[in-house]
Amino acid sequence: MQERKHKHRSRREILRAGGTFIGLVTGASLRPGPAAAGSYPDRPIKIIVPFAPAGPTDIIARVLATHLGQAIGGTAVVENRPSAGGNIGIGIAAHADADGYTLLVTSSAYVVNPGLYARIPYDPYKEFAPIAELGTSPNVILVSPDLGVTSIADLVSRAKADPNELNYASPGVGTTPHLSGELFKIVCGANMTHVPFSGAGPAIQAILAGTTQVAFAALPPAHPHIKSGALKALAVTGAHRWFDLPDVPTMVELGYKDFISDTFQGFLAPAKTPADIIELLSAKSIGILKTPKIAEQLRNDGFEVIANGPEGMRKRIEDEVPKWRDVIAKAGIKPV
């Protein structure tokens, strides 16, 4: 009798153990692994912008998010994480799950910051998988119409006459507009005080409000204010005049050889994001940018659409990290 009870208990225990094992196996098989393009996306995608709203990176990211969500049958939302020249937002994206649900749209700060900061929370070569090189825009030198300055020559003369009079806004330390401002001071022998902000939007608002008299900014956030007459553009820092600002010269035209500085926007995912998801996002984002209506909209907003795939973005990173490190060193800007 005891032996039967023992055998019965053992059988129940074995069945119970077997059920537990089956449950574990079943649970494991249902646990989500890395996302695959076949089932992607099954929840909203977050696109981190490491700058404040209304700047060039935010503008292009929101255009991309709206159309990308539709293109892949899901939803894409922009999350602004401004701070530390973009390092905070870039670092958050770098260490997010590599499942295609946290992405990054960033600017030239991505390649500038390695030379500007002693420590940054990402490796520009290893911690991201490039998706696409989206676009670029020239920087522009702005003044308030109330300043009474109508040309670069006027600005240089005014800055030399009183080194303590003028200050200039930029989207932040180490951004290409900031570096354009420092390069301007070097090549023109002008003196102005740099006032950094947390993004292009706040920098533009500063000059509109009279907090600063001058601003160095990427063209997209400044463009509507130039067209309305609220701000005066003295020069652009691209290789050519902008198509709908024909009266605004380039710095090269004004005799400042090689004074070319632009701001790019790139689309990246955390490293080890599945290749099929990278391929899907790349194809869809490039298709969006090449749509004539969207390309025209972005051009009117101040962007030159590039629409290159992962290799184009990777090459830009490889070329520009050492380029900007060299510029920073020559400008005497010490890593912080």
Tab-separated table of N, CA, C and O in Angstrom, residues 238-294:
chain	number	residue	atom	x	y	z
A	238	GLY	N	27.481	78.014	-47.135
A	238	GLY	CA	27.536	76.916	-48.087
A	238	GLY	C	28.423	77.259	-49.269
A	238	GLY	O	28.971	78.366	-49.369
A	239	ALA	N	28.537	76.299	-50.185
A	239	ALA	CA	29.370	76.524	-51.373
A	239	ALA	C	28.678	77.430	-52.384
A	239	ALA	O	29.331	78.042	-53.233
A	240	HIS	N	27.345	77.522	-52.304
A	240	HIS	CA	26.576	78.307	-53.267
A	240	HIS	C	25.515	79.130	-52.531
A	240	HIS	O	25.115	78.807	-51.417
A	241	ARG	N	25.032	80.184	-53.197
A	241	ARG	CA	23.906	80.943	-52.657
A	241	ARG	C	22.675	80.034	-52.584
A	241	ARG	O	22.508	79.136	-53.401
A	242	TRP	N	21.830	80.313	-51.593
A	242	TRP	CA	20.613	79.516	-51.454
A	242	TRP	C	19.601	79.975	-52.508
A	242	TRP	O	19.490	81.161	-52.809
A	243	PHE	N	18.865	79.008	-53.058
A	243	PHE	CA	18.059	79.262	-54.249
A	243	PHE	C	17.030	80.382	-54.084
A	243	PHE	O	16.780	81.140	-55.021
A	244	ASP	N	16.415	80.517	-52.890
A	244	ASP	CA	15.400	81.565	-52.744
A	244	ASP	C	15.873	82.734	-51.879
A	244	ASP	O	15.073	83.549	-51.430
A	245	LEU	N	17.211	82.794	-51.666
A	245	LEU	CA	17.820	83.955	-51.005
A	245	LEU	C	18.922	84.490	-51.926
A	245	LEU	O	20.105	84.524	-51.559
A	246	PRO	N	18.553	84.890	-53.132
A	246	PRO	CA	19.575	85.230	-54.140
A	246	PRO	C	20.429	86.429	-53.786
A	246	PRO	O	21.521	86.597	-54.346
A	247	ASP	N	19.959	87.272	-52.870
A	247	ASP	CA	20.724	88.462	-52.505
A	247	ASP	C	21.683	88.239	-51.337
A	247	ASP	O	22.397	89.162	-50.933
A	248	VAL	N	21.677	87.021	-50.785
A	248	VAL	CA	22.547	86.711	-49.645
A	248	VAL	C	23.802	86.009	-50.169
A	248	VAL	O	23.735	84.883	-50.676
A	249	PRO	N	24.969	86.649	-50.059
A	249	PRO	CA	26.195	86.049	-50.614
A	249	PRO	C	26.746	84.924	-49.739
A	249	PRO	O	26.361	84.778	-48.581
A	250	THR	N	27.656	84.160	-50.311
A	250	THR	CA	28.395	83.170	-49.524
A	250	THR	C	29.633	83.848	-48.943
A	250	THR	O	30.093	84.883	-49.448
A	251	MET	N	30.172	83.252	-47.898
A	251	MET	CA	31.402	83.796	-47.324
A	251	MET	C	32.560	83.682	-48.318
A	251	MET	O	33.445	84.545	-48.356
A	252	VAL	N	32.550	82.632	-49.139
A	252	VAL	CA	33.609	82.461	-50.143
A	252	VAL	C	33.565	83.616	-51.140
A	252	VAL	O	34.608	84.188	-51.505
A	253	GLU	N	32.356	83.978	-51.590
A	253	GLU	CA	32.208	85.106	-52.514
A	253	GLU	C	32.757	86.402	-51.922
A	253	GLU	O	33.267	87.261	-52.646
A	254	LEU	N	32.631	86.534	-50.615
A	254	LEU	CA	33.067	87.758	-49.953
A	254	LEU	C	34.572	87.782	-49.696
A	254	LEU	O	35.096	88.711	-49.081
A	255	GLY	N	35.259	86.755	-50.171
A	255	GLY	CA	36.711	86.747	-50.085
A	255	GLY	C	37.293	85.882	-48.987
A	255	GLY	O	38.509	85.861	-48.793
A	256	TYR	N	36.432	85.131	-48.283
A	256	TYR	CA	36.914	84.267	-47.207
A	256	TYR	C	37.041	82.845	-47.741
A	256	TYR	O	36.119	82.034	-47.657
A	257	LYS	N	38.192	82.570	-48.307
A	257	LYS	CA	38.447	81.306	-48.990
A	257	LYS	C	38.236	80.118	-48.056
A	257	LYS	O	38.645	80.139	-46.900
A	258	ASP	N	37.573	79.101	-48.577
A	258	ASP	CA	37.335	77.837	-47.866
A	258	ASP	C	36.416	77.983	-46.647
A	258	ASP	O	36.333	77.070	-45.829
A	259	PHE	N	35.736	79.125	-46.506
A	259	PHE	CA	34.803	79.283	-45.389
A	259	PHE	C	33.490	78.589	-45.769
A	259	PHE	O	32.508	79.234	-46.160
A	260	ILE	N	33.499	77.283	-45.667
A	260	ILE	CA	32.306	76.475	-45.963
A	260	ILE	C	32.012	75.616	-44.747
A	260	ILE	O	32.881	74.896	-44.259
A	261	SER	N	30.804	75.738	-44.248
A	261	SER	CA	30.415	74.980	-43.057
A	261	SER	C	28.925	74.688	-43.148
A	261	SER	O	28.121	75.609	-43.301
A	262	ASP	N	28.572	73.402	-43.095
A	262	ASP	CA	27.159	73.058	-43.140
A	262	ASP	C	26.794	72.173	-41.953
A	262	ASP	O	27.649	71.775	-41.167
A	263	THR	N	25.517	71.913	-41.824
A	263	THR	CA	25.012	71.045	-40.763
A	263	THR	C	24.261	69.893	-41.420
A	263	THR	O	23.326	70.137	-42.194
A	264	PHE	N	24.679	68.662	-41.147
A	264	PHE	CA	23.977	67.530	-41.741
A	264	PHE	C	23.015	66.915	-40.734
A	264	PHE	O	23.115	67.122	-39.524
A	265	GLN	N	22.069	66.151	-41.251
A	265	GLN	CA	21.169	65.359	-40.419
A	265	GLN	C	21.274	63.902	-40.850
A	265	GLN	O	21.200	63.596	-42.048
A	266	GLY	N	21.479	63.021	-39.866
A	266	GLY	CA	21.626	61.603	-40.144
A	266	GLY	C	20.655	60.766	-39.334
A	266	GLY	O	20.209	61.183	-38.256
A	267	PHE	N	20.353	59.588	-39.835
A	267	PHE	CA	19.386	58.662	-39.243
A	267	PHE	C	20.149	57.399	-38.856
A	267	PHE	O	20.801	56.778	-39.699
A	268	LEU	N	20.099	57.032	-37.567
A	268	LEU	CA	20.867	55.892	-37.072
A	268	LEU	C	20.041	55.057	-36.103
A	268	LEU	O	19.055	55.536	-35.539
A	269	ALA	N	20.493	53.823	-35.909
A	269	ALA	CA	19.881	52.912	-34.938
A	269	ALA	C	20.988	52.361	-34.050
A	269	ALA	O	22.164	52.361	-34.426
A	270	PRO	N	20.642	51.895	-32.851
A	270	PRO	CA	21.663	51.255	-32.019
A	270	PRO	C	22.333	50.101	-32.765
A	270	PRO	O	21.695	49.397	-33.552
A	271	ALA	N	23.631	49.938	-32.529
A	271	ALA	CA	24.358	48.829	-33.148
A	271	ALA	C	23.665	47.507	-32.816
A	271	ALA	O	23.021	47.364	-31.775
A	272	LYS	N	23.761	46.556	-33.723
A	272	LYS	CA	23.169	45.219	-33.598
A	272	LYS	C	21.661	45.195	-33.836
A	272	LYS	O	21.020	44.168	-33.634
A	273	THR	N	21.093	46.332	-34.268
A	273	THR	CA	19.710	46.289	-34.731
A	273	THR	C	19.670	45.346	-35.935
A	273	THR	O	20.552	45.410	-36.798
A	274	PRO	N	18.685	44.445	-36.011
A	274	PRO	CA	18.653	43.461	-37.107
A	274	PRO	C	18.799	44.110	-38.484
A	274	PRO	O	18.213	45.157	-38.757
A	275	ALA	N	19.572	43.453	-39.330
A	275	ALA	CA	19.889	44.006	-40.646
A	275	ALA	C	18.654	44.212	-41.497
A	275	ALA	O	18.586	45.172	-42.283
A	276	ASP	N	17.651	43.328	-41.352
A	276	ASP	CA	16.463	43.493	-42.188
A	276	ASP	C	15.666	44.731	-41.790
A	276	ASP	O	15.036	45.384	-42.625
A	277	ILE	N	15.714	45.100	-40.515
A	277	ILE	CA	15.037	46.318	-40.068
A	277	ILE	C	15.793	47.551	-40.573
A	277	ILE	O	15.185	48.520	-41.037
A	278	ILE	N	17.119	47.514	-40.512
A	278	ILE	CA	17.924	48.618	-41.043
A	278	ILE	C	17.620	48.800	-42.527
A	278	ILE	O	17.428	49.926	-43.015
A	279	GLU	N	17.567	47.697	-43.242
A	279	GLU	CA	17.298	47.748	-44.686
A	279	GLU	C	15.919	48.347	-44.961
A	279	GLU	O	15.752	49.182	-45.856
A	280	LEU	N	14.923	47.928	-44.187
A	280	LEU	CA	13.569	48.442	-44.356
A	280	LEU	C	13.517	49.950	-44.084
A	280	LEU	O	12.980	50.724	-44.886
A	281	LEU	N	14.081	50.369	-42.948
A	281	LEU	CA	14.049	51.781	-42.578
A	281	LEU	C	14.822	52.637	-43.577
A	281	LEU	O	14.408	53.754	-43.909
A	282	SER	N	15.936	52.117	-44.063
A	282	SER	CA	16.735	52.851	-45.031
A	282	SER	C	15.966	53.053	-46.328
A	282	SER	O	15.867	54.174	-46.855
A	283	ALA	N	15.400	51.967	-46.848
A	283	ALA	CA	14.667	52.051	-48.116
A	283	ALA	C	13.474	52.997	-48.009
A	283	ALA	O	13.241	53.829	-48.900
A	284	LYS	N	12.747	52.898	-46.905
A	284	LYS	CA	11.555	53.734	-46.748
A	284	LYS	C	11.914	55.204	-46.545
A	284	LYS	O	11.271	56.092	-47.119
A	285	SER	N	12.935	55.477	-45.730
A	285	SER	CA	13.299	56.873	-45.481
A	285	SER	C	13.861	57.528	-46.739
A	285	SER	O	13.556	58.695	-47.031
A	286	ILE	N	14.656	56.806	-47.505
A	286	ILE	CA	15.188	57.352	-48.750
A	286	ILE	C	14.057	57.604	-49.743
A	286	ILE	O	14.017	58.639	-50.420
A	287	GLY	N	13.110	56.650	-49.810
A	287	GLY	CA	11.955	56.837	-50.678
A	287	GLY	C	11.150	58.064	-50.301
A	287	GLY	O	10.683	58.821	-51.167
A	288	ILE	N	10.981	58.301	-49.012
A	288	ILE	CA	10.246	59.476	-48.529
A	288	ILE	C	10.951	60.757	-48.967
A	288	ILE	O	10.340	61.683	-49.494
A	289	LEU	N	12.262	60.822	-48.751
A	289	LEU	CA	13.014	62.035	-49.063
A	289	LEU	C	13.037	62.331	-50.561
A	289	LEU	O	13.128	63.497	-50.962
A	290	LYS	N	12.972	61.291	-51.368
A	290	LYS	CA	13.011	61.473	-52.822
A	290	LYS	C	11.645	61.762	-53.422
A	290	LYS	O	11.548	62.039	-54.629
A	291	THR	N	10.595	61.692	-52.615
A	291	THR	CA	9.271	62.057	-53.103
A	291	THR	C	9.292	63.543	-53.457
A	291	THR	O	9.653	64.380	-52.614
A	292	PRO	N	8.945	63.911	-54.687
A	292	PRO	CA	9.094	65.316	-55.105
A	292	PRO	C	8.449	66.323	-54.168
A	292	PRO	O	9.051	67.367	-53.865
A	293	LYS	N	7.252	66.033	-53.679
A	293	LYS	CA	6.562	66.981	-52.811
A	293	LYS	C	7.322	67.200	-51.511
A	293	LYS	O	7.459	68.340	-51.030
A	294	ILE	N	7.843	66.114	-50.927
A	294	ILE	CA	8.569	66.227	-49.663
A	294	ILE	C	9.936	66.871	-49.880
A	294	ILE	O	10.374	67.712	-49.087
